[in-house]
Amino acid sequence: MRGLLFAFLAGAFITLQGVANTRISADIGTWPAAAVTQFTGFVAALLIWVFVRDGGLRDLRQVRPLYISGGALAAIIIFTNVTAIQQVGVTLTISAVLIAQLCMTFLIDSLGWFGVPKQKMRLPQFIGIGLMIAGVVILKF
Amino acid sequence: MLFGILFALTAGALVGMQNVFNTKVNEQTGNWTTTTLVLGLGFAASFGIGLIVEGKGMFTSLPGMQTWFWFSGLIGVGVVTCMVQGVKLLGPTYAVAIVMTSELGFALLFDSLGWLGLQKVPFTLHQLIGVLVIVGGIFVFKLGGGRESEKENSVRKREALN
């Protein structure tokens, strides 16, 4: 039950984050909005890190630089997400984001990219993505 | 409209990719070390691109902005906390399916309320059915089985973020 509540809240926060970023962008522009919100998030995470100290620079030296640089992708993610919400609204944006996200996972898993253990995709995954696309079509037309 | 959807698809593809990279980092270190690194780099990249694109515009709007803008970034910390707990308690597959469902439910809610300056999109049966079909798709994808090597730890860990 508590697990359900946490998962539910996580989803609420993810959507709220997109909407809040869009609202802030309307006032100060998208890049400043992305910078300000992530700055605050960074400072908060850093404070939590100081207390929990669940790792450090020594761990990070063992990670390939490509994987470390993943954090920088957030800049483009926020920009494209906000622009999409401005143009087509929240529901359609989140729907398309989730479809592309699962397709990307699907692709990386099937090809075993980035040292991910190769997984065969079967019928349910294809049907799932098909249903999601059908849902977007219903949503819009 | 096409451009809006293209932007959203770009965002989603990058989220999928970032989740893989973040998981790789997370395999070597803790959740908060990973989160701090990811948000720090996200800030640096946004600030850097912003400086190139907008120049001084990056600073001029800051002094007059509403106070809550400064705190909005804390939502991201809430996302990580809830996500970690949800995955711990439900396992990655169910947790992610529920997170995605919740995302869509709240999207519908925000659109129909026109909150935070959003353009109000009136709630229709059409939309509800569309969202329910998408949710059906998510559950078939996640719970339909058939994906091999599900039990491997690295896969489980990554599923947690997808």
CSV table of C-alpha atoms in Angstrom, one decimal:
chain,number,residue,atom,x,y,z
A,1,MET,CA,0.0,0.0,0.0
A,2,ARG,CA,2.8,2.4,0.9
A,3,GLY,CA,4.6,1.4,-2.2
A,4,LEU,CA,1.5,2.3,-4.3
A,5,LEU,CA,1.4,5.7,-2.6
A,6,PHE,CA,5.0,6.4,-3.3
A,7,ALA,CA,4.7,5.4,-7.0
A,8,PHE,CA,1.6,7.5,-7.3
A,9,LEU,CA,3.3,10.5,-5.8
A,10,ALA,CA,6.4,10.1,-8.0
A,11,GLY,CA,4.1,10.2,-11.1
A,12,ALA,CA,2.4,13.3,-9.7
A,13,PHE,CA,5.7,15.0,-9.1
A,14,ILE,CA,7.0,14.2,-12.6
A,15,THR,CA,4.0,15.8,-14.2
A,16,LEU,CA,4.0,18.7,-11.8
A,17,GLN,CA,7.6,19.3,-12.6
A,18,GLY,CA,6.9,19.7,-16.3
A,19,VAL,CA,4.0,22.0,-15.7
A,20,ALA,CA,5.9,24.1,-13.2
A,21,ASN,CA,8.9,24.4,-15.6
A,22,THR,CA,6.5,25.5,-18.3
A,23,ARG,CA,5.0,28.2,-16.0
A,24,ILE,CA,8.4,29.5,-14.9
A,25,SER,CA,9.6,29.5,-18.6
A,26,ALA,CA,6.6,31.8,-19.5
A,27,ASP,CA,8.0,34.4,-17.1
A,28,ILE,CA,11.8,34.2,-17.4
A,29,GLY,CA,12.5,32.0,-20.5
A,30,THR,CA,13.1,28.3,-20.8
A,31,TRP,CA,16.9,28.2,-20.4
A,32,PRO,CA,16.9,30.4,-17.2
A,33,ALA,CA,14.0,28.2,-15.9
A,34,ALA,CA,16.0,25.0,-16.6
A,35,ALA,CA,19.1,26.5,-14.9
A,36,VAL,CA,17.3,27.9,-11.8
A,37,THR,CA,15.2,24.7,-11.1
A,38,GLN,CA,18.2,22.4,-11.5
A,39,PHE,CA,20.4,24.6,-9.4
A,40,THR,CA,17.9,24.4,-6.5
A,41,GLY,CA,17.6,20.6,-7.0
A,42,PHE,CA,21.3,20.3,-7.1
A,43,VAL,CA,21.8,22.2,-3.9
A,44,ALA,CA,19.1,20.2,-2.1
A,45,ALA,CA,20.6,16.9,-3.3
A,46,LEU,CA,24.0,18.0,-2.3
A,47,LEU,CA,22.8,18.8,1.3
A,48,ILE,CA,21.2,15.3,1.5
A,49,TRP,CA,24.4,13.8,0.2
A,50,VAL,CA,26.4,15.5,2.9
A,51,PHE,CA,24.3,13.6,5.5
A,52,VAL,CA,24.0,10.2,3.8
A,53,ARG,CA,27.4,10.2,2.0
A,54,ASP,CA,26.3,7.1,0.0
A,55,GLY,CA,29.3,7.5,-2.3
A,56,GLY,CA,31.9,9.9,-3.6
A,57,LEU,CA,34.3,11.0,-6.3
A,58,ARG,CA,36.2,7.8,-5.9
A,59,ASP,CA,33.2,5.7,-7.1
A,60,LEU,CA,32.6,8.1,-10.0
A,61,ARG,CA,36.1,7.6,-11.3
A,62,GLN,CA,35.1,4.0,-12.2
A,63,VAL,CA,32.3,5.1,-14.4
A,64,ARG,CA,32.8,5.8,-18.1
A,65,PRO,CA,32.7,9.5,-18.9
A,66,LEU,CA,29.9,8.9,-21.4
A,67,TYR,CA,27.6,7.6,-18.7
A,68,ILE,CA,28.6,10.5,-16.3
A,69,SER,CA,27.7,13.0,-19.0
A,70,GLY,CA,24.1,11.7,-19.1
A,71,GLY,CA,23.2,14.4,-16.5
A,72,ALA,CA,23.8,17.1,-19.1
A,73,LEU,CA,21.0,15.6,-21.3
A,74,ALA,CA,18.5,17.1,-18.8
A,75,ALA,CA,19.1,20.5,-20.3
A,76,ILE,CA,17.7,19.4,-23.6
A,77,ILE,CA,15.0,17.2,-22.0
A,78,ILE,CA,13.6,20.2,-20.1
A,79,PHE,CA,13.8,22.5,-23.1
A,80,THR,CA,12.0,20.0,-25.4
A,81,ASN,CA,9.5,19.0,-22.7
A,82,VAL,CA,8.5,22.6,-22.0
A,83,THR,CA,8.3,23.5,-25.6
A,84,ALA,CA,6.0,20.5,-26.2
A,85,ILE,CA,3.7,21.4,-23.3
A,86,GLN,CA,3.4,25.0,-24.6
A,87,GLN,CA,2.4,23.7,-28.0
A,88,VAL,CA,0.2,20.6,-27.4
A,89,GLY,CA,-0.7,20.6,-23.7
A,90,VAL,CA,0.3,18.3,-20.9
A,91,THR,CA,-1.6,15.1,-21.7
A,92,LEU,CA,-0.4,14.7,-25.2
A,93,THR,CA,3.2,15.7,-24.3
A,94,ILE,CA,3.4,13.1,-21.5
A,95,SER,CA,1.9,10.5,-23.7
A,96,ALA,CA,4.4,11.1,-26.5
A,97,VAL,CA,7.3,11.2,-23.9
A,98,LEU,CA,6.3,7.9,-22.5
A,99,ILE,CA,6.0,6.2,-25.9
A,100,ALA,CA,9.4,7.5,-27.0
A,101,GLN,CA,10.9,6.6,-23.6
A,102,LEU,CA,9.7,3.0,-23.8
A,103,CYS,CA,10.7,2.7,-27.5
A,104,MET,CA,14.2,3.9,-26.6
A,105,THR,CA,14.4,1.4,-23.7
A,106,PHE,CA,13.1,-1.3,-26.1
A,107,LEU,CA,15.8,-0.4,-28.7
A,108,ILE,CA,18.7,-0.3,-26.2
A,109,ASP,CA,17.6,-3.6,-24.6
A,110,SER,CA,17.1,-5.4,-27.9
A,111,LEU,CA,20.5,-4.3,-29.3
A,112,GLY,CA,22.3,-4.6,-26.0
A,113,TRP,CA,23.8,-1.1,-26.4
A,114,PHE,CA,25.9,0.6,-23.7
A,115,GLY,CA,26.8,-2.7,-22.2
A,116,VAL,CA,23.2,-3.5,-21.2
A,117,PRO,CA,22.4,-7.2,-21.1
A,118,LYS,CA,20.6,-8.0,-24.3
A,119,GLN,CA,16.9,-8.8,-23.9
A,120,LYS,CA,14.7,-10.2,-26.5
A,121,MET,CA,11.5,-8.3,-27.0
A,122,ARG,CA,8.5,-10.3,-27.6
A,123,LEU,CA,4.9,-9.8,-28.7
A,124,PRO,CA,3.7,-8.1,-25.4
A,125,GLN,CA,6.1,-5.3,-25.8
A,126,PHE,CA,5.1,-4.6,-29.4
A,127,ILE,CA,1.4,-4.8,-28.5
A,128,GLY,CA,2.0,-2.5,-25.6
A,129,ILE,CA,3.6,0.2,-27.8
A,130,GLY,CA,0.9,-0.3,-30.4
A,131,LEU,CA,-1.8,0.3,-27.8
A,132,MET,CA,0.0,3.4,-26.5
A,133,ILE,CA,0.1,4.9,-30.0
A,134,ALA,CA,-3.6,4.0,-30.6
A,135,GLY,CA,-4.3,5.8,-27.3
A,136,VAL,CA,-2.6,9.0,-28.6
A,137,VAL,CA,-4.6,8.8,-31.8
A,138,ILE,CA,-7.9,8.5,-29.8
A,139,LEU,CA,-6.8,11.3,-27.6
A,140,LYS,CA,-6.3,13.6,-30.5
A,141,PHE,CA,-8.7,12.7,-33.3
B,1,MET,CA,1.0,20.4,-33.5
B,2,LEU,CA,3.4,18.2,-35.3
B,3,PHE,CA,6.3,20.1,-33.9
B,4,GLY,CA,5.0,19.9,-30.4
B,5,ILE,CA,4.8,16.1,-30.7
B,6,LEU,CA,8.3,15.9,-32.2
B,7,PHE,CA,9.7,17.9,-29.3
B,8,ALA,CA,7.9,15.5,-26.9
B,9,LEU,CA,9.3,12.5,-28.7
B,10,THR,CA,12.8,13.9,-28.5
B,11,ALA,CA,12.4,14.5,-24.8
B,12,GLY,CA,11.2,10.9,-24.2
B,13,ALA,CA,14.0,9.3,-26.3
B,14,LEU,CA,16.5,11.3,-24.3
B,15,VAL,CA,14.8,10.4,-21.0
B,16,GLY,CA,15.1,6.7,-22.0
B,17,MET,CA,18.8,7.2,-22.8
B,18,GLN,CA,19.5,9.2,-19.7
B,19,ASN,CA,17.9,6.5,-17.5
B,20,VAL,CA,20.4,4.0,-18.9
B,21,PHE,CA,23.4,6.2,-18.2
B,22,ASN,CA,22.2,7.1,-14.8
B,23,THR,CA,21.8,3.5,-13.9
B,24,LYS,CA,25.3,2.8,-15.0
B,25,VAL,CA,26.4,5.6,-12.6
B,26,ASN,CA,24.1,4.2,-9.9
B,27,GLU,CA,25.7,0.7,-10.2
B,28,GLN,CA,29.0,2.2,-8.9
B,29,THR,CA,27.6,4.5,-6.2
B,30,GLY,CA,24.6,5.5,-4.1
B,31,ASN,CA,21.3,7.1,-5.1
B,32,TRP,CA,22.2,10.5,-3.7
B,33,THR,CA,25.6,10.7,-5.2
B,34,THR,CA,24.0,9.9,-8.5
B,35,THR,CA,21.3,12.4,-8.1
B,36,THR,CA,23.7,15.2,-7.0
B,37,LEU,CA,25.9,14.5,-10.0
B,38,VAL,CA,23.0,14.4,-12.5
B,39,LEU,CA,21.4,17.6,-11.2
B,40,GLY,CA,24.7,19.4,-11.0
B,41,LEU,CA,25.6,18.5,-14.6
B,42,GLY,CA,22.0,19.3,-15.7
B,43,PHE,CA,22.4,22.8,-14.2
B,44,ALA,CA,25.8,23.3,-15.7
B,45,ALA,CA,24.5,22.3,-19.2
B,46,SER,CA,21.4,24.5,-19.0
B,47,PHE,CA,23.4,27.4,-17.7
B,48,GLY,CA,26.0,27.0,-20.4
B,49,ILE,CA,23.5,26.7,-23.3
B,50,GLY,CA,21.5,29.5,-21.8
B,51,LEU,CA,24.6,31.8,-21.8
B,52,ILE,CA,25.2,31.0,-25.5
B,53,VAL,CA,21.6,31.4,-26.6
B,54,GLU,CA,20.4,34.3,-24.3
B,55,GLY,CA,23.6,35.9,-23.1
B,56,LYS,CA,22.9,38.5,-20.4
B,57,GLY,CA,19.2,37.4,-20.5
B,58,MET,CA,20.2,34.6,-18.2
B,59,PHE,CA,20.5,37.0,-15.3
B,60,THR,CA,18.2,40.0,-16.1
B,61,SER,CA,15.0,38.1,-15.2
B,62,LEU,CA,16.2,36.5,-12.0
B,63,PRO,CA,15.8,39.4,-9.5
B,64,GLY,CA,12.2,40.1,-10.2
B,65,MET,CA,11.0,36.5,-10.4
B,66,GLN,CA,8.4,35.0,-8.1
B,67,THR,CA,9.8,33.4,-5.0
B,68,TRP,CA,8.3,29.9,-5.6
B,69,PHE,CA,10.4,29.6,-8.8
B,70,TRP,CA,13.4,29.1,-6.6
B,71,PHE,CA,11.9,26.2,-4.8
B,72,SER,CA,10.4,24.5,-7.8
B,73,GLY,CA,13.6,22.5,-8.2
B,74,LEU,CA,12.8,20.6,-5.0
B,75,ILE,CA,10.1,18.7,-6.9
B,76,GLY,CA,13.0,16.7,-8.5
B,77,VAL,CA,14.2,15.6,-5.1
B,78,GLY,CA,10.6,14.5,-4.3
B,79,VAL,CA,10.7,12.5,-7.6
B,80,VAL,CA,13.9,10.6,-6.6
B,81,THR,CA,12.7,9.9,-3.0
B,82,CYS,CA,9.3,8.6,-4.0
B,83,MET,CA,10.7,6.6,-6.9
B,84,VAL,CA,13.4,4.9,-4.8
B,85,GLN,CA,10.8,4.0,-2.1
B,86,GLY,CA,8.2,2.8,-4.7
B,87,VAL,CA,10.7,0.6,-6.4
B,88,LYS,CA,11.9,-0.8,-3.1
B,89,LEU,CA,8.4,-1.7,-2.0
B,90,LEU,CA,6.8,-2.8,-5.3
B,91,GLY,CA,9.7,-3.9,-7.4
B,92,PRO,CA,10.7,-2.0,-10.6
B,93,THR,CA,8.2,-3.4,-13.0
B,94,TYR,CA,5.0,-2.5,-11.1
B,95,ALA,CA,6.4,0.7,-9.6
B,96,VAL,CA,7.2,2.1,-13.1
B,97,ALA,CA,3.9,1.0,-14.6
B,98,ILE,CA,2.1,2.9,-11.7
B,99,VAL,CA,4.3,5.9,-11.9
B,100,MET,CA,3.6,6.3,-15.6
B,101,THR,CA,-0.2,5.8,-15.0
B,102,SER,CA,-0.1,8.5,-12.4
B,103,GLU,CA,1.9,10.8,-14.7
B,104,LEU,CA,-0.9,10.5,-17.3
B,105,GLY,CA,-3.7,10.9,-14.7
B,106,PHE,CA,-2.2,14.1,-13.4
B,107,ALA,CA,-1.6,15.4,-16.9
B,108,LEU,CA,-5.3,15.0,-17.7
B,109,LEU,CA,-6.1,16.8,-14.4
B,110,PHE,CA,-3.7,19.7,-15.1
B,111,ASP,CA,-5.0,20.1,-18.6
B,112,SER,CA,-8.6,20.1,-17.6
B,113,LEU,CA,-8.1,22.5,-14.7
B,114,GLY,CA,-5.8,24.8,-16.8
B,115,TRP,CA,-3.6,25.2,-13.7
B,116,LEU,CA,-0.5,27.4,-13.6
B,117,GLY,CA,-1.3,29.3,-16.7
B,118,LEU,CA,-1.8,26.3,-18.8
B,119,GLN,CA,-4.2,26.6,-21.7
B,120,LYS,CA,-7.4,24.9,-20.5
B,121,VAL,CA,-8.2,21.7,-22.4
B,122,PRO,CA,-11.8,20.7,-21.6
B,123,PHE,CA,-12.1,17.2,-20.3
B,124,THR,CA,-13.9,14.8,-22.6
B,125,LEU,CA,-14.8,11.2,-22.7
B,126,HIS,CA,-12.5,11.0,-25.8
B,127,GLN,CA,-9.5,12.0,-23.7
B,128,LEU,CA,-10.3,9.6,-20.9
B,129,ILE,CA,-10.6,6.7,-23.3
B,130,GLY,CA,-7.3,7.7,-25.0
B,131,VAL,CA,-5.5,7.8,-21.7
B,132,LEU,CA,-7.0,4.5,-20.5
B,133,VAL,CA,-5.8,2.8,-23.8
B,134,ILE,CA,-2.3,4.2,-23.2
B,135,VAL,CA,-2.3,2.9,-19.7
B,136,GLY,CA,-3.4,-0.5,-21.0
B,137,GLY,CA,-0.4,-0.3,-23.3
B,138,ILE,CA,2.0,0.5,-20.5
B,139,PHE,CA,0.8,-2.5,-18.4
B,140,VAL,CA,1.0,-4.9,-21.4
B,141,PHE,CA,4.5,-3.7,-22.1
B,142,LYS,CA,5.7,-3.9,-18.5
B,143,LEU,CA,3.8,-6.9,-17.2
B,144,GLY,CA,3.3,-8.9,-20.5
B,145,GLY,CA,6.5,-10.8,-19.7
B,146,GLY,CA,8.6,-12.3,-22.5
B,147,ARG,CA,11.5,-10.1,-21.8
B,148,GLU,CA,14.4,-12.3,-21.0
B,149,SER,CA,17.0,-12.1,-18.3
B,150,GLU,CA,14.6,-10.1,-16.1
B,151,LYS,CA,16.2,-11.4,-13.0
B,152,GLU,CA,19.6,-9.9,-13.6
B,153,ASN,CA,20.4,-7.3,-11.2
B,154,SER,CA,21.5,-4.6,-13.6
B,155,VAL,CA,18.3,-5.0,-15.6
B,156,ARG,CA,16.2,-4.7,-12.5
B,157,LYS,CA,18.1,-1.7,-11.4
B,158,ARG,CA,17.6,0.0,-14.7
B,159,GLU,CA,13.9,-1.0,-15.0
B,160,ALA,CA,13.6,1.0,-11.8
B,161,LEU,CA,14.3,4.2,-13.8
B,162,ASN,CA,12.3,3.4,-16.9
